[in-house]
Every structure is written in structure tokens, then in C-alpha cells.
Amino acid sequence: MSFDLSQLSAIVPLIIVTGMGCLILLAETFARNRARTGLASLALGGCVFAFVAVAAQWDAAATKTTVLQGMWVMDRMALFLDATFVATAAITVLISGPFMREHGFEFGEFYGIVLFATGGMMMVSHADHLLMLLIGIETTSLAAYVLTGCWRRNARSSEGAMKYFLMGAFATGFLVYGMALIYGTTGGEMTYAGIAAKAAVSSNSSLFVAGVYFVLIALIFKVAAVPFHMWAPDTYEGAPTPATGFMAAGVKAAAFGAILRLFGTVFGGPGLPGEPIGWVRILATVAILTMTFGNLAALRQENIKRMLAYSSIAHAGYLLVGVVAVGVGIAGAQSAVLFYLVTYTFTTLGVFGVIAWVGKRGDERLFVDDWAGLGTARPALALAMTIFLLSLGGVPPTGGFFGKFYLFRAAMQSPELYPLVIAGVLNSVVSVYYYLRVVVAMYFRDATRPLDSYPSASMRAALVLTAIAVVVLGLFPGAVVDWAGGAGAAVAKVAGL
Amino acid sequence: MHQLHTQTVGLPATITFAILAGLTVIGALFTITRRNPVVAVISLVGTFFALAGVYASLSAHFLAILQILVYAGAIMVLFIFVVMILNRDEITRVAARGMVRRGLGVVAAGYVVWLLASVVANSSATPLLGGPLSEPGADFGTVASVGASLFTDFMFPFEAVSLLLLVAVVGGLVVSRSEKQEDDAEETARRRAQVATEIRPESMVGGPTDATANHEAAHH
């Protein structure tokens, strides 16, 4: 297939976000300190345009097509994830502007890097070639390292970035090594379709299996699943709070997109019911460990950001249950994972948005005790936080409830997965305890210090938006479930499940 | 695999590969075990040279030359400059604390190496899946053929890498911002906060003087 310009229409959303990122970098050079709000608006505008472009591609992407020499796949799963990434970036931009201004480290490149990271995530979700997957993951990760460490005056920010960078680079080594083994043992295949065609034979080769596991290790490092979760608490705690939200929502969603595509289709087709390679059983163990460890560790945290970091590890565990369900060939499991990703994205962005807004300059208020009395001092903010925390815990009528419901319902279709579902439900119950601790502190304890903060319209807009999204996903999940269904079905059809 | 060995890879090639691969690994081990940073960097140069040799023995001559020019040349010079400018005799150890942790690390690493070794040893018993590989063509690895595949089949990744490099460059600038730029941002924030405290209704603020004092404290 040769290259022609018409194929560029497939990557219009990517061009918009990266082009806008470049524009912001240029504008930053000329920006005076007061003009930085304009840069945030530019970033926001880019996200809106990209979202429109993604929506415009939806109808045409009903059937899977591959463009750009087999590098870029167009299907509804990729577009569904794209829309999630763009929304993540937009909300991050809304939250981060006021946060950076308040804490005195605003710089325009932040918005540019957020957009570049979004472009990287799009490459991951659209990748149909190992090389594109690598470039996408590295673009996203590099941007995430920078976002973590961009708060120069905060030592924890640098510490988190350093840990994330060193371990992330090591994980990338595994990814590349695994890709090399797969490339070698399939006789030079790098496209997903090519690998899938030979995977059934290749899985007799122990080198191929080792390659698959190396890729798996790198990807579950990126989603922070046990035992590759060590970086997450320090990184999530140290990063500027809006960047934490961006990583916990966006980067994780991108990595799950890659896992769904690689392990849902390439290494999970009918020729491979998970058995020759056996990754399903291993991933099931990882899922249980991740859920349990994340929740047990979160129980003991006094720092809210750290607690949510462990909670985010636990959520990776729930999502892995869905991936295992995909692996054993349950129809509809992909859609459940995708829907869960959407609810988790909005909830996470909201929760970190609230944390970013509760603190103020020189006083970040990251401990549960600092939040006492928030319910009377700032009732709207406390209400939003309660909605997000209930959603994280999976309590109806929030989006988090339906996310878990669809996920576990999908897994329930196979009796082999009952232990996973039981572990998941028990863990959800445990998690409600530490989420409610914050709620109790907000409503039933008196403030020890005055709870004031900086006024910000864009912060308010972001929180209202995410809170409404979470409630609507809980009350009327139908439309999004349908979209996720369309997206998941597209993948299932390809995999022949 | 066996077929491949006997057909295309003779004994001299195997010996060459063993020597080059061994040098690569030894250089890498020296890089991470030497305490003197200059020695570590020189060992890394050795690794890169040996790696270039591996590329050359795989008929990827252009790649081998690039490896020497870019990695063993330009990048290593930069490394040595950085080491000299920092001018520290011995880098403080940042490795895992405690014997238990270090022991666990060694055990884990040893297990992975053993596993990989057994997999590699085992792999000659299993067929190479793509069938026997064809001989590389006469123009394989030349500048022309690398350029052709870079700008046709791999056009899009080639462009996408530029985004990756852009992020790396901008990221490097961001994390190494000068104190002055930091101060500017800080100053703007302070001024904004002052304006805000004047505008803000007093009921929202725990006393304007209190807030200003905080900002002053944070600034100095």
C-alpha cells in the first residue's frame, strides 16, 4: 500500500493536538506572564477541535481499516479511547492553569506537553505495528516524566519524576527486548495482523513466549499493577496534582488500550485460547494481587494523594479482571473495560481536581485531617468530592457503580473467573471504608483551620463537568455503553471471538 | 533454527559474534559496577563499539557506522563533558539499601538471567517460525536501502519519532529551567494572589494579612 495524502485524514485528531502543542510552544516564547491564560485557552480549543474530529470519524470507522503502510489502525475502539484522551487533556488543562498560578510555577510548555502526551496516547490506541506502539508509549511516558518533575521547587516532585523515569526506562527496555524476540521468532513480523497470523505456530517457541511476557511486563508496569507498582505512590504523590490526575487517568487508559489490542486480539485469538502462552492465568493472579495490595495499602494512608495512588493501583486490578475476561474469550468484555475506563477517567480527574482546589499557596492540605469541616466551609466542593469518592468505591448511583457492574458481569459469564469476581467485590467493599473516611472527615468533623482557597472559574467548570459526567454515567449509562459496545464489538470481530 | 545455523552461519561468524557479544556484556557490566564515572563512561564507549561490530556482522553496515558516529562519538563526548564539568570523584551510592533488599535484587536478577538462558538454550530445539530466513539482498544495510525503507514503509514512524524527540527536548528545557524563570513565575503568582486577596470578600479568606504573610514566607 503506497502513501497518499488522503490517508492523512485518518490522523487529523493527532495533527490537531500536536499542531496545537507546537503552536503553544511558539506562543509561550512571546507570552508575557499575564498572557499564559491565553495559552490554556489555545490548548482547550485544540482539545475541542480534536474531539470534533474524532467524532466525525466515528461513522466511517465502523469497519476496521489500516492506513499509512499498516502503521495506523482506524476502528471504533481507537476512536473511543481517543475521545477519552482528549477529554482527559481538556479537563487537565482546565485544572492545571489555576493550580500552577496559585503555586507559582506556571509555564506555557505544560499545556504543550499535555497535548503531546495526548498525541502519544493516540498513537498507542491506533498502533497496528510494534514500532508505533513503542513510539507512542515512549512519547506518552516522556511527557509524563516531565509533567511529574515540572514543579521545580517541590523536592517531592523531582523525587517522583526521578523514580518514575529510572523505572520507566527499565520497563521500556523490557518492551523493546520483548518486541525483538517477537520479531525474530515470527520471522520478521511487526504488524499486529502479521504476528497474529503466526502466533499460533510461534507459541511453540519459548523465545516467542518470553517475548510476549516481556511486552506484558512493560505494559503492566505502565498501568502500575503489582508487582510493578513501586513507582506509582511516590510518583503520584510527588507530581503536581493536575498532572497526577492526567497520569492516573490518561496514561493508564492508553496502556489498557494497548493491552486490549495486543492481548485481546494478537495474542488472544481463537487459535490461542490463552493456553499455549498461558498469560491469562498469570494475569488473573496479577489482578487479584493488584486489587488486594492496592486496597490494603490505601487503608493505611493519611495522605490523600498517596491513598488515591494506591486506590489507582487497585483500579488497575479491577480493569485487569476485564482483560482476563477478554483473554478467555467472553464477548462484551472489551466494551466493559472501555466503559470502566471512561467512568474511571472522569472520576479520577474530578477527585484530583478537588484536591488541587482545596489547598492553596504554601499549604497543599493533603492530609485527611486537613479536610475536616469542608462540608460546611465549602459545601459544593465537598459534595463534588463525595460524588467522586462514591464513584471510585462503586456505590450507586454513580458511574463507578456501572463500571464495576458491567466489568464483573462480563467476568461472571465464565465460572473459571468466579474467584476473580469474588475478590473484586470484596475489595470494592474494603475500598469503601477508606473513601468514606474522607467523607466522614469532611462532613462530621469540625475544621481546625479556616478552609479558604483561591477563586477560579475554570476549576469550577472542570469540577462541575466531571461531577455531572460521573452522575450521568451512573443514571443514564445507556449511550456511552452503546458507544463502548460498538467499540468493543469491532475488536471482537477482528479477533473472531 | 538448526537448519539456519548450518546453512548461513559458519563457525567464524559464530566466534565473531561470541567475541563481540561478550565485549558488549562486559562493557555494560563495567559501566554499572565502576564507581569512577569516567571509567564507567569509557566502558560504555566500549559497549557501543562492540555493538557496532555486531551490527556490521549482521550486514547492517550503515547502522554500524551511525552507531559509532552518534553513540560512541557524539553522545559519549557529551557524557564525558558532563562528568568532567560535574567533577565529582565518586558518585554517592543510590543503590538499594540493606543487605536483604540487595540480596533479593540479586536473586531476582539471577532468576531472570537463568530463565532467559534456558529459553535461549531451549530455542534451538524449536523451529524458527517464519520458515528459513532468506539471505539478505546485496543492497541490504546500505544507505540507499535504509533511506528508501525509512521514507516509504516507515515514513509515519519516522515522522512520529520527531514528536518523541520534541517532547524530549522541551522536557529537558522544562526540568532545567533557570532560577530566574522560576522567580518570574513566582513573582507573577505573588502579585496575582495579592490582587485576589484584595478582591476576595473577607468572609472567604482567613484574614488578608494572614494570606499575604504566607505568600511572603513562601517567596523568601
XYZ file of C-alpha atoms in Angstrom:
717
model
C 0.000 0.000 0.000
C 1.538 3.254 -1.058
C 1.303 6.539 0.661
C -1.008 9.268 -0.479
C -2.179 12.448 1.113
C -5.769 11.288 1.530
C -4.591 8.894 4.240
C -3.692 11.878 6.344
C -7.389 12.371 7.027
C -7.112 9.400 9.379
C -4.688 11.220 11.632
C -6.426 14.587 11.729
C -7.025 14.418 15.519
C -3.337 13.652 16.050
C -2.336 16.524 13.784
C -4.654 18.884 15.654
C -3.367 18.090 19.142
C 0.312 18.022 18.210
C 0.000 21.075 15.967
C -1.708 22.975 18.738
C 1.036 21.825 21.097
C 3.685 23.275 18.770
C 1.695 26.494 18.465
C 1.601 26.781 22.244
C 5.362 26.267 22.462
C 5.823 29.069 19.945
C 3.345 31.353 21.650
C 4.962 30.706 25.027
C 8.151 32.292 23.706
C 6.325 35.552 23.170
C 3.937 35.280 26.082
C 4.166 37.713 28.907
C 3.339 36.336 32.290
C -0.235 37.584 32.142
C -0.861 36.046 28.745
C -0.495 32.445 29.909
C -4.239 32.062 30.395
C -4.433 32.527 26.643
C -2.177 29.503 26.197
C -4.557 27.401 28.277
C -7.421 28.557 26.066
C -5.426 27.568 22.994
C -4.886 24.095 24.463
C -8.554 23.839 25.305
C -9.521 24.907 21.808
C -7.209 22.238 20.389
C -8.898 19.604 22.524
C -12.365 20.697 21.394
C -11.347 20.596 17.726
C -9.704 17.216 18.176
C -12.830 15.894 19.871
C -14.958 17.088 16.963
C -12.531 15.468 14.521
C -12.703 12.173 16.417
C -16.498 12.301 16.471
C -16.530 12.988 12.743
C -14.521 9.827 12.100
C -16.821 7.616 14.159
C -19.286 6.629 11.432
C -16.634 5.844 8.871
C -14.760 3.663 11.349
C -17.492 1.059 11.722
C -15.245 -1.379 9.910
C -11.576 -1.616 10.691
C -9.183 -0.162 8.161
C -5.440 0.240 8.253
C -3.666 3.201 6.721
C -0.153 4.620 6.477
C 1.625 1.418 5.462
C -0.117 -0.630 8.109
C 1.005 1.586 10.958
C -2.272 3.220 11.898
C -5.476 1.312 12.505
C -8.835 3.036 12.309
C -11.557 1.405 14.321
C -14.086 2.423 16.905
C -12.099 1.219 19.878
C -9.245 3.533 18.978
C -11.641 6.434 18.422
C -13.454 5.731 21.679
C -10.138 5.870 23.512
C -9.120 8.992 21.566
C -12.236 10.769 22.756
C -11.375 9.765 26.332
C -7.797 11.022 25.982
C -8.903 14.348 24.539
C -11.435 14.844 27.327
C -8.721 13.976 29.844
C -6.393 16.563 28.346
C -9.085 19.243 28.293
C -10.020 18.763 31.938
C -6.347 18.623 32.932
C -5.761 21.948 31.194
C -8.731 23.495 32.989
C -7.458 22.322 36.369
C -3.764 22.893 35.916
C -3.867 26.577 34.943
C -5.228 27.907 38.228
C -3.227 25.346 40.206
C 0.084 26.388 38.656
C -0.714 30.082 39.003
C -1.593 29.667 42.669
C 1.569 27.725 43.435
C 3.783 29.988 41.406
C 5.216 27.731 38.725
C 3.020 28.376 35.732
C 4.722 27.879 32.396
C 3.190 27.525 28.979
C 5.078 24.385 27.983
C 2.945 22.455 30.460
C -0.068 22.722 28.146
C 2.064 21.831 25.152
C 3.403 18.735 26.872
C -0.103 17.670 27.899
C -1.150 17.873 24.247
C 1.935 15.978 23.068
C 1.200 13.285 25.618
C -2.326 13.096 24.230
C -0.841 12.649 20.765
C 1.335 9.852 22.116
C -1.695 8.142 23.638
C -3.484 8.350 20.289
C -0.510 6.608 18.696
C -0.794 3.851 21.299
C -4.507 3.334 20.773
C -4.172 3.400 16.967
C -0.947 1.421 16.754
C -1.090 -1.570 14.449
C 2.642 -2.064 14.416
C 5.072 -2.732 17.254
C 7.166 0.267 16.250
C 4.202 2.640 16.556
C 3.337 1.140 19.917
C 6.868 1.796 21.126
C 6.952 5.373 19.847
C 3.533 6.106 21.276
C 4.330 4.667 24.686
C 7.650 6.487 24.840
C 6.131 9.828 23.810
C 3.468 9.443 26.476
C 5.942 8.322 29.128
C 8.499 11.048 28.446
C 5.758 13.636 28.705
C 4.574 12.043 31.946
C 8.091 12.150 33.435
C 8.314 15.840 32.624
C 4.857 16.618 33.982
C 5.794 14.815 37.192
C 9.006 16.742 37.671
C 7.938 20.169 36.436
C 7.368 21.643 39.896
C 10.998 22.528 40.377
C 10.724 23.993 43.876
C 8.986 20.953 45.227
C 11.545 18.293 46.138
C 8.919 15.539 46.076
C 8.093 16.399 42.501
C 11.703 15.850 41.465
C 11.931 12.675 43.527
C 8.805 11.250 41.947
C 9.993 12.145 38.462
C 13.389 10.566 39.038
C 11.920 7.294 40.304
C 9.367 7.195 37.529
C 11.995 7.963 34.892
C 14.524 5.342 36.002
C 11.977 2.574 36.405
C 10.089 3.619 33.291
C 13.250 3.472 31.214
C 13.912 -0.010 32.594
C 10.373 -1.086 31.702
C 10.866 0.246 28.180
C 13.933 -1.980 27.964
C 11.653 -4.954 28.597
C 9.230 -3.703 25.959
C 11.924 -3.401 23.295
C 13.515 -6.725 24.205
C 10.140 -8.436 24.026
C 9.434 -6.851 20.658
C 12.799 -8.007 19.358
C 12.086 -11.590 20.433
C 8.647 -11.492 18.827
C 10.120 -10.010 15.651
C 12.769 -12.688 15.472
C 10.606 -15.686 16.238
C 7.809 -14.747 13.856
C 10.255 -14.348 11.007
C 10.298 -10.560 10.883
C 6.684 -9.679 11.592
C 5.979 -6.363 13.247
C 2.394 -5.632 12.256
C -0.250 -6.922 14.628
C -2.013 -8.800 11.854
C 1.228 -10.468 10.797
C 2.081 -11.509 14.325
C -1.442 -12.772 14.945
C -1.243 -14.905 11.809
C 1.885 -16.640 13.069
C 1.174 -16.542 16.795
C -0.457 -19.954 16.878
C 2.670 -21.619 15.470
C 5.076 -19.264 17.181
C 3.747 -20.020 20.624
C 5.589 -23.325 20.401
C 8.768 -21.333 20.645
C 9.848 -20.494 24.149
C 11.613 -17.376 22.852
C 8.332 -16.106 21.426
C 6.580 -16.763 24.716
C 9.352 -14.927 26.545
C 8.883 -12.016 24.168
C 5.157 -11.913 24.844
C 5.783 -11.879 28.579
C 8.342 -9.104 28.286
C 5.833 -6.952 26.438
C 3.237 -7.818 29.068
C 5.635 -6.810 31.851
C 6.257 -3.429 30.240
C 2.557 -2.776 29.770
C 1.505 -3.745 33.270
C 4.314 -1.571 34.553
C 2.655 1.331 32.778
C -0.706 0.573 34.384
C 1.022 0.186 37.781
C -0.095 -3.351 38.555
C 1.540 -5.419 41.304
C 4.436 -6.349 41.280
C 5.412 -3.424 39.036
C 3.641 -0.763 41.043
C 6.529 0.517 43.189
C 6.875 3.782 41.325
C 3.223 4.761 41.487
C 2.776 6.000 45.087
C 5.867 8.226 45.051
C 5.203 9.498 41.551
C 1.517 10.192 42.088
C 2.218 11.869 45.394
C 5.093 13.981 44.114
C 3.616 15.137 40.820
C 1.676 18.403 40.733
C -1.896 17.326 41.475
C -3.371 18.040 37.998
C -0.521 16.060 36.435
C -1.293 13.192 38.831
C -4.862 13.159 37.573
C -3.648 13.200 33.992
C -1.332 10.255 34.565
C -3.757 8.220 36.628
C -6.486 8.670 34.021
C -4.838 9.179 30.634
C -1.609 7.223 30.729
C -3.353 4.295 32.368
C -6.148 4.318 29.791
C -3.604 4.363 26.960
C -1.742 1.397 28.396
C -5.001 -0.504 28.766
C -5.803 0.326 25.162
C -2.518 -1.284 24.140
C -3.163 -4.320 26.356
C -6.669 -4.764 24.938
C -5.443 -4.606 21.385
C -2.335 -6.762 21.804
C -3.617 -9.330 24.243
C -7.252 -9.141 23.213
C -6.578 -9.760 19.528
C -2.983 -10.606 18.650
C -2.197 -12.997 21.478
C -5.783 -13.921 22.271
C -7.317 -15.163 19.043
C -9.221 -18.431 18.633
C -6.025 -20.304 17.866
C -4.770 -19.238 21.249
C -7.393 -19.689 23.933
C -4.834 -18.362 26.362
C -3.410 -21.781 26.902
C -0.189 -22.138 24.925
C 1.077 -18.855 26.233
C -0.790 -19.015 29.479
C -0.819 -15.283 30.051
C -4.455 -15.360 31.108
C -3.748 -17.347 34.234
C -0.796 -15.167 35.154
C -2.760 -12.007 34.543
C -5.559 -13.362 36.747
C -3.082 -13.754 39.606
C -1.711 -10.294 38.946
C -5.240 -8.887 39.001
C -6.040 -10.404 42.398
C -2.705 -9.292 43.878
C -3.105 -5.798 42.454
C -6.614 -5.282 43.789
C -5.816 -6.644 47.208
C -2.474 -4.946 47.679
C -3.719 -1.594 46.389
C -6.687 -1.550 48.727
C -4.865 -2.829 51.800
C -2.105 -0.261 51.346
C -4.618 2.524 50.763
C -6.307 1.701 54.077
C -3.272 2.894 55.997
C -2.592 6.176 54.207
C -3.114 9.532 55.843
C -2.042 11.491 52.777
C -4.977 11.712 50.390
C -2.876 11.816 47.247
C -0.961 8.740 48.340
C -4.171 6.997 49.297
C -5.575 7.682 45.825
C -2.338 6.468 44.284
C -2.856 3.098 45.962
C -6.534 3.238 45.049
C -5.458 3.777 41.455
C -3.339 0.631 41.693
C -6.422 -1.212 42.932
C -8.446 0.090 39.998
C -5.813 -1.244 37.618
C -6.540 -4.596 39.268
C -10.290 -4.355 38.561
C -9.530 -3.442 34.956
C -7.213 -6.441 34.655
C -10.164 -8.654 35.618
C -11.800 -7.320 32.474
C -8.679 -8.040 30.443
C -8.653 -11.604 31.773
C -12.289 -11.896 30.716
C -11.255 -10.724 27.255
C -8.499 -13.321 27.321
C -10.854 -16.231 27.974
C -12.982 -15.043 25.082
C -16.035 -13.528 26.742
C -17.945 -11.379 24.266
C -18.605 -7.917 25.589
C -15.674 -7.882 27.972
C -13.807 -5.330 25.852
C -16.768 -2.998 25.991
C -16.945 -3.407 29.756
C -13.270 -2.467 30.096
C -13.735 0.539 27.821
C -16.772 1.737 29.740
C -14.930 1.303 33.028
C -12.059 3.368 31.629
C -14.431 6.240 30.844
C -16.041 6.294 34.275
C -12.654 5.919 35.956
C -11.195 8.736 33.851
C -13.848 11.270 34.796
C -13.860 10.228 38.431
C -10.080 10.376 38.772
C -9.795 13.728 37.049
C -12.506 15.075 39.308
C -11.023 13.736 42.501
C -7.579 15.177 41.774
C -9.214 18.409 40.665
C -10.838 18.741 44.086
C -7.515 18.036 45.793
C -5.867 20.679 43.639
C -8.504 23.203 44.661
C -8.648 22.503 48.390
C -5.074 23.527 49.009
C -3.613 26.924 48.488
C -0.233 28.501 48.179
C 2.240 27.136 50.700
C -0.417 24.860 52.171
C -1.475 21.973 49.986
C -3.777 20.313 52.548
C -3.022 16.770 51.520
C -3.904 15.009 54.750
C -7.287 13.635 55.708
C -7.282 15.752 58.872
C -6.868 18.903 56.793
C -10.196 18.193 55.152
C -12.244 18.263 58.342
C -15.134 20.684 58.075
C -15.004 21.074 54.313
C -18.687 20.140 54.177
C -19.733 23.342 55.949
C -16.986 25.646 54.691
C -17.296 24.763 51.003
C -20.386 22.583 50.578
C -20.298 22.415 46.783
C -16.713 21.233 46.732
C -17.404 18.662 49.446
C -20.413 17.402 47.504
C -18.329 17.006 44.359
C -15.660 15.130 46.309
C -18.296 12.853 47.809
C -19.664 12.032 44.368
C -16.198 11.187 43.080
C -15.276 9.089 46.096
C -18.540 7.142 45.930
C -17.899 6.552 42.264
C -14.394 5.252 42.997
C -15.926 2.941 45.592
C -18.545 1.752 43.121
C -21.603 2.968 45.025
C -24.776 3.641 43.001
C -25.979 5.950 41.509
C -22.567 6.937 40.185
C -20.684 5.954 37.059
C -18.261 3.870 39.080
C -21.069 1.506 40.055
C -21.993 0.713 36.468
C -18.351 0.461 35.524
C -17.806 -2.277 38.085
C -21.218 -3.815 37.343
C -20.519 -4.310 33.640
C -16.972 -5.459 34.307
C -17.913 -8.091 36.866
C -20.992 -9.139 34.920
C -18.785 -9.839 31.922
C -16.362 -11.839 34.049
C -19.253 -13.777 35.652
C -20.018 -15.438 32.321
C -17.174 -17.844 32.854
C -17.223 -19.993 36.001
C -13.421 -20.030 35.990
C -13.433 -16.343 36.752
C -15.675 -16.517 39.835
C -12.690 -16.210 42.209
C -11.680 -13.008 40.426
C -15.163 -11.573 40.703
C -15.413 -12.500 44.370
C -12.033 -10.906 45.057
C -13.112 -7.826 43.129
C -16.373 -7.401 45.027
C -14.713 -7.957 48.410
C -12.058 -5.425 47.505
C -14.678 -2.899 46.465
C -16.307 -3.266 49.864
C -12.970 -2.735 51.612
C -12.238 0.303 49.490
C -15.465 1.995 50.521
C -14.037 2.198 54.038
C -11.159 4.471 53.197
C -13.121 6.517 50.699
C -15.762 7.132 53.345
C -13.107 8.172 55.852
C -12.583 11.301 53.795
C -16.323 11.866 53.501
C -16.722 11.497 57.275
C -13.887 13.946 57.869
C -15.483 16.460 55.524
C -18.981 16.333 56.996
C -18.759 15.150 60.592
C -15.686 16.861 61.945
C -15.022 20.489 62.667
C -12.401 22.434 60.837
C -9.206 23.070 62.741
C -8.055 25.763 60.342
C -10.018 28.091 58.095
C -10.768 26.476 54.748
C -10.308 29.119 52.140
C -8.943 28.862 48.657
C -8.355 30.793 45.542
C -11.319 31.595 43.311
C -11.159 30.048 39.885
C -13.797 29.839 37.191
C -12.025 27.212 35.103
C -11.503 24.956 38.116
C -15.198 25.236 38.892
C -16.092 24.478 35.286
C -13.881 21.373 35.262
C -15.324 20.031 38.506
C -18.937 20.708 37.525
C -18.282 18.992 34.211
C -16.687 15.893 35.735
C -19.249 15.645 38.529
C -22.116 15.839 36.055
C -20.386 13.294 33.830
C -19.981 10.866 36.728
C -23.613 11.224 37.815
C -24.947 10.969 34.264
C -22.837 7.858 33.674
C -24.448 6.449 36.813
C -28.043 7.361 35.975
C -28.151 7.045 32.202
C -25.162 4.949 31.148
C -27.003 3.751 28.021
C -25.466 5.979 25.379
C -21.877 5.505 26.481
C -22.456 1.778 26.936
C -23.657 1.660 23.334
C -20.567 3.500 22.123
C -18.321 1.250 24.141
C -20.287 -1.704 22.797
C -19.647 -0.589 19.241
C -16.001 -0.093 20.042
C -15.633 -3.450 21.772
C -17.559 -5.339 19.104
C -15.188 -4.026 16.472
C -12.292 -5.634 18.290
C -14.157 -8.853 18.970
C -14.999 -9.237 15.309
C -11.382 -8.954 14.323
C -10.308 -11.438 16.940
C -13.001 -13.855 15.856
C -14.292 -14.150 19.397
C 16.909 -22.856 13.633
C 19.389 -25.693 13.254
C 18.974 -25.531 9.546
C 19.602 -21.851 9.645
C 22.742 -22.321 11.691
C 24.285 -24.795 9.344
C 23.181 -23.085 6.184
C 24.077 -19.490 6.686
C 26.117 -19.100 9.830
C 29.546 -20.614 9.706
C 31.926 -21.195 12.590
C 33.944 -17.975 12.093
C 30.789 -15.920 12.196
C 29.702 -17.636 15.379
C 33.068 -16.971 17.009
C 32.988 -13.322 15.898
C 29.535 -12.937 17.315
C 30.549 -14.557 20.613
C 33.504 -12.209 20.991
C 31.537 -9.079 20.119
C 28.562 -10.028 22.285
C 30.880 -10.874 25.147
C 32.586 -7.488 24.864
C 29.186 -5.790 24.818
C 28.100 -7.500 28.005
C 31.438 -6.982 29.758
C 31.396 -3.286 28.862
C 27.859 -2.986 30.182
C 28.793 -4.717 33.431
C 31.762 -2.382 33.880
C 29.515 0.584 33.210
C 27.222 -0.221 36.087
C 29.777 -1.555 38.554
C 32.615 1.018 38.339
C 32.477 3.731 40.941
C 34.633 6.102 38.963
C 32.296 7.791 36.478
C 34.998 8.296 33.848
C 35.763 4.579 33.808
C 32.058 3.828 33.595
C 31.649 6.145 30.624
C 34.667 4.682 28.816
C 33.263 1.194 29.374
C 30.034 2.375 27.793
C 32.029 3.521 24.750
C 33.452 0.000 24.579
C 29.954 -1.451 24.675
C 28.842 0.796 21.861
C 31.828 -0.158 19.725
C 31.225 -3.858 20.267
C 27.567 -3.352 19.444
C 28.561 -1.601 16.232
C 30.590 -4.702 15.454
C 27.513 -6.878 15.986
C 25.556 -4.691 13.571
C 28.342 -4.910 10.996
C 28.447 -8.690 11.273
C 24.700 -8.705 10.547
C 25.359 -6.830 7.258
C 23.921 -3.610 8.701
C 26.981 -1.550 7.817
C 25.259 1.804 7.704
C 23.745 1.230 11.128
C 27.170 0.236 12.468
C 28.719 3.463 11.240
C 25.849 5.501 12.702
C 26.256 3.691 15.994
C 29.899 4.734 16.153
C 29.350 8.284 14.916
C 26.321 9.095 17.041
C 26.615 6.976 20.166
C 30.287 6.173 20.591
C 31.144 9.605 19.192
C 28.803 12.485 19.831
C 26.772 11.240 22.758
C 29.723 9.820 24.656
C 31.642 13.062 24.258
C 28.693 14.810 25.843
C 28.664 12.277 28.658
C 32.352 12.822 29.350
C 31.901 16.584 29.298
C 29.097 16.332 31.820
C 31.182 14.081 34.048
C 34.114 16.493 33.840
C 32.001 19.560 34.488
C 30.337 17.952 37.476
C 33.835 16.950 38.559
C 32.947 14.542 41.290
C 35.480 11.903 42.199
C 32.934 9.426 43.330
C 29.230 9.427 42.855
C 27.327 8.716 46.033
C 25.649 5.377 46.009
C 21.953 5.442 45.445
C 21.519 1.691 45.202
C 19.039 -0.262 47.261
C 19.563 -0.019 50.989
C 20.294 -3.014 53.158
C 21.626 -6.487 52.570
C 18.173 -8.062 52.399
C 17.000 -5.821 49.587
C 20.220 -6.163 47.690
C 20.129 -9.926 48.154
C 16.575 -10.050 46.859
C 17.608 -7.975 43.871
C 20.491 -10.290 43.070
C 18.269 -13.349 43.392
C 15.605 -11.836 41.146
C 18.119 -10.746 38.527
C 19.828 -14.138 38.643
C 16.496 -15.871 38.177
C 15.676 -13.780 35.116
C 19.112 -14.423 33.603
C 18.816 -18.154 34.268
C 15.335 -18.219 32.764
C 16.460 -16.371 29.659
C 19.496 -18.578 29.273
C 17.382 -21.718 29.488
C 14.914 -20.260 26.997
C 17.696 -19.458 24.549
C 19.290 -22.856 25.012
C 15.917 -24.467 24.502
C 15.034 -22.446 21.431
C 17.335 -24.340 19.090
C 15.071 -27.337 19.594
C 12.013 -25.477 18.337
C 11.509 -24.455 14.740
C 12.042 -20.917 13.606
C 8.536 -19.864 12.865
C 8.760 -17.731 9.807
C 10.492 -20.554 7.973
C 14.141 -20.323 6.992
C 15.195 -16.736 6.513
C 16.319 -15.679 3.073
C 19.788 -14.270 2.513
C 19.834 -10.508 2.727
C 19.990 -8.872 -0.680
C 23.153 -7.271 -1.999
C 21.968 -3.772 -1.112
C 20.867 -4.736 2.394
C 22.040 -2.275 5.003
C 23.293 0.305 2.523
C 22.461 3.984 2.907
C 20.200 3.790 -0.124
C 18.116 0.874 1.118
C 17.889 2.205 4.683
C 16.814 5.587 3.324
C 14.292 4.002 0.990
C 12.589 1.992 3.709
C 12.757 4.920 6.112
C 10.896 7.178 3.713
C 8.435 4.656 2.318
C 7.351 1.852 4.641
C 8.444 3.559 7.823
C 7.506 7.074 6.824
C 4.937 7.544 9.564
C 7.015 6.212 12.484
C 9.871 8.339 11.176
C 7.691 11.418 11.489
C 6.242 10.251 14.783
C 9.723 9.965 16.275
C 10.148 13.678 15.685
C 7.278 14.235 18.120
C 9.041 11.978 20.606
C 12.265 13.966 20.232
C 10.377 17.245 20.510
C 8.886 16.118 23.807
C 12.350 15.091 24.991
C 13.877 18.458 24.068
C 11.080 20.535 25.554
C 11.038 18.298 28.627
C 14.762 18.775 29.082
C 14.310 22.522 28.928
C 11.419 22.429 31.370
C 13.175 20.428 34.054
C 16.304 22.561 33.737
C 14.628 25.953 33.837
C 16.784 28.664 35.303
C 16.179 30.182 38.714
C 15.307 33.454 37.035
C 12.397 31.966 35.123
C 11.203 30.303 38.293
C 11.380 33.615 40.072
C 9.390 35.321 37.344
C 6.594 32.774 37.603
C 6.718 33.046 41.365
C 6.568 36.833 41.241
C 3.570 36.790 38.914
C 1.787 34.376 41.191
C 2.506 36.554 44.194
C 1.183 39.649 42.506
C -1.912 37.793 41.364
C -2.517 36.449 44.834
C -2.264 39.935 46.275
C -4.770 41.278 43.787
C -7.015 38.337 44.539
C -6.907 38.861 48.293
C -7.868 42.470 47.794
C -10.790 41.499 45.595
C -11.893 38.465 47.547
C -14.700 39.016 50.046
C -13.292 38.812 53.537
C -15.641 36.035 54.564
C -13.875 33.684 52.140
C -10.408 34.470 53.375
C -8.941 33.733 56.747
C -7.763 37.339 57.008
C -5.921 39.047 54.170
C -2.860 39.772 56.300
C -2.539 36.113 57.103
C -2.640 35.136 53.427
C -0.132 37.770 52.411
C 2.215 36.690 55.155
C 2.048 33.164 53.788
C 2.931 34.309 50.320
C 5.810 36.371 51.575
C 7.075 33.413 53.538
C 6.844 31.155 50.543
C 8.576 33.645 48.347
C 11.599 34.195 50.543
